[in-house]
């Protein structure tokens, strides 16, 4: 079975983070918590994965929420990519995406 998934890749602005007197690792942690609360998973070198397709409206909603919580000022830009994955259901019921 093929399921549409999406990923978001974020580029932060290190100069703005330092200018605000923030620790870059803390900002990354805040971004991780932001996305995890919205159902995303993080994978190194991939970015934030979402198990559904992210529409233009959903991407705009995420951008608006980043502004509301004050994290948008540290984001230089972000990109949304579609990722197609095949779901393999394992015997114990866990799903593995390949």
mmCIF file of C-alpha atoms in Angstrom:
data_model
loop_
_atom_site.group_PDB
_atom_site.id
_atom_site.type_symbol
_atom_site.label_atom_id
_atom_site.label_comp_id
_atom_site.label_asym_id
_atom_site.label_seq_id
_atom_site.Cartn_x
_atom_site.Cartn_y
_atom_site.Cartn_z
ATOM 1 C CA UNK A 1 0.000 0.000 0.000
ATOM 2 C CA UNK A 2 1.338 3.450 -0.920
ATOM 3 C CA UNK A 3 0.759 6.326 1.461
ATOM 4 C CA UNK A 4 1.513 9.978 0.742
ATOM 5 C CA UNK A 5 3.743 11.499 3.372
ATOM 6 C CA UNK A 6 5.472 14.851 3.605
ATOM 7 C CA UNK A 7 8.595 16.226 5.147
ATOM 8 C CA UNK A 8 9.605 19.699 6.177
ATOM 9 C CA UNK A 9 13.195 20.812 5.977
ATOM 10 C CA UNK A 10 13.976 23.940 8.011
ATOM 11 C CA UNK A 11 16.915 26.288 7.609
ATOM 12 C CA UNK A 12 17.451 28.390 10.709
ATOM 13 C CA UNK A 13 19.172 31.774 10.790
ATOM 14 C CA UNK A 14 22.081 31.361 13.179
ATOM 15 C CA UNK A 15 22.876 35.087 13.161
ATOM 16 C CA UNK A 16 19.345 35.987 14.296
ATOM 17 C CA UNK A 17 19.428 33.296 16.977
ATOM 18 C CA UNK A 18 22.691 34.642 18.391
ATOM 19 C CA UNK A 19 21.538 38.247 17.985
ATOM 20 C CA UNK A 20 18.545 37.427 20.186
ATOM 21 C CA UNK A 21 20.900 35.975 22.810
ATOM 22 C CA UNK A 22 19.496 32.472 22.375
ATOM 23 C CA UNK A 23 21.394 29.198 22.406
ATOM 24 C CA UNK A 24 21.110 27.520 18.955
ATOM 25 C CA UNK A 25 20.614 24.097 20.563
ATOM 26 C CA UNK A 26 17.721 25.435 22.627
ATOM 27 C CA UNK A 27 16.056 26.863 19.523
ATOM 28 C CA UNK A 28 16.455 23.495 17.781
ATOM 29 C CA UNK A 29 14.893 21.822 20.821
ATOM 30 C CA UNK A 30 11.973 24.278 20.741
ATOM 31 C CA UNK A 31 11.450 23.568 17.034
ATOM 32 C CA UNK A 32 11.521 19.826 17.693
ATOM 33 C CA UNK A 33 8.908 20.184 20.451
ATOM 34 C CA UNK A 34 6.792 22.430 18.200
ATOM 35 C CA UNK A 35 6.665 19.836 15.439
ATOM 36 C CA UNK A 36 6.309 16.809 17.723
ATOM 37 C CA UNK A 37 3.221 18.410 19.313
ATOM 38 C CA UNK A 38 1.725 18.578 15.814
ATOM 39 C CA UNK A 39 2.327 14.906 15.010
ATOM 40 C CA UNK A 40 5.687 15.114 13.240
ATOM 41 C CA UNK A 41 8.637 12.794 13.731
ATOM 42 C CA UNK A 42 12.237 13.909 13.297
ATOM 43 C CA UNK A 43 14.824 12.026 11.267
ATOM 44 C CA UNK A 44 18.407 13.198 10.973
ATOM 45 C CA UNK A 45 19.341 14.349 7.447
ATOM 46 C CA UNK A 46 15.666 14.187 6.437
ATOM 47 C CA UNK A 47 13.891 16.710 8.628
ATOM 48 C CA UNK A 48 10.433 16.581 10.142
ATOM 49 C CA UNK A 49 8.245 13.785 8.754
ATOM 50 C CA UNK A 50 4.459 13.937 8.701
ATOM 51 C CA UNK A 51 2.421 10.832 7.963
ATOM 52 C CA UNK A 52 0.027 12.676 5.662
ATOM 53 C CA UNK A 53 0.371 14.977 2.697
ATOM 54 C CA UNK A 54 0.950 18.608 3.676
ATOM 55 C CA UNK A 55 -1.209 20.878 1.565
ATOM 56 C CA UNK A 56 -0.460 24.522 0.855
ATOM 57 C CA UNK A 57 -3.072 25.473 3.469
ATOM 58 C CA UNK A 58 -1.452 23.203 6.081
ATOM 59 C CA UNK A 59 1.984 24.677 5.292
ATOM 60 C CA UNK A 60 0.573 28.192 5.748
ATOM 61 C CA UNK A 61 -1.019 27.133 9.044
ATOM 62 C CA UNK A 62 2.366 25.837 10.246
ATOM 63 C CA UNK A 63 4.031 29.119 9.219
ATOM 64 C CA UNK A 64 1.358 31.101 11.087
ATOM 65 C CA UNK A 65 1.776 28.958 14.212
ATOM 66 C CA UNK A 66 5.554 29.439 14.068
ATOM 67 C CA UNK A 67 4.924 33.211 14.036
ATOM 68 C CA UNK A 68 2.466 33.000 16.937
ATOM 69 C CA UNK A 69 4.896 31.145 19.189
ATOM 70 C CA UNK A 70 7.849 33.377 18.253
ATOM 71 C CA UNK A 71 9.957 30.768 16.462
ATOM 72 C CA UNK A 72 9.444 32.161 12.945
ATOM 73 C CA UNK A 73 12.006 34.903 13.535
ATOM 74 C CA UNK A 74 14.701 32.209 13.767
ATOM 75 C CA UNK A 75 13.627 30.368 10.606
ATOM 76 C CA UNK A 76 15.327 31.551 7.427
ATOM 77 C CA UNK A 77 13.091 29.360 5.263
ATOM 78 C CA UNK A 78 11.433 25.980 5.166
ATOM 79 C CA UNK A 79 10.555 23.591 2.408
ATOM 80 C CA UNK A 80 7.798 21.003 2.165
ATOM 81 C CA UNK A 81 8.511 17.850 0.195
ATOM 82 C CA UNK A 82 6.251 14.948 -0.694
ATOM 83 C CA UNK A 83 7.622 11.552 0.288
ATOM 84 C CA UNK A 84 6.029 8.379 -0.963
ATOM 85 C CA UNK A 85 6.513 5.417 1.302
ATOM 86 C CA UNK A 86 5.385 1.853 1.141
ATOM 87 C CA UNK A 87 3.845 0.630 4.397
ATOM 88 C CA UNK A 88 4.950 -2.792 5.512
ATOM 89 C CA UNK A 89 2.903 -4.101 8.436
ATOM 90 C CA UNK A 90 5.023 -6.263 10.705
ATOM 91 C CA UNK A 91 3.714 -9.250 12.673
ATOM 92 C CA UNK A 92 3.562 -7.319 15.924
ATOM 93 C CA UNK A 93 1.474 -4.586 14.293
ATOM 94 C CA UNK A 94 4.235 -1.986 14.082
ATOM 95 C CA UNK A 95 4.553 -0.181 10.783
ATOM 96 C CA UNK A 96 7.805 0.256 8.951
ATOM 97 C CA UNK A 97 8.114 2.701 6.068
ATOM 98 C CA UNK A 98 10.426 1.925 3.184
#
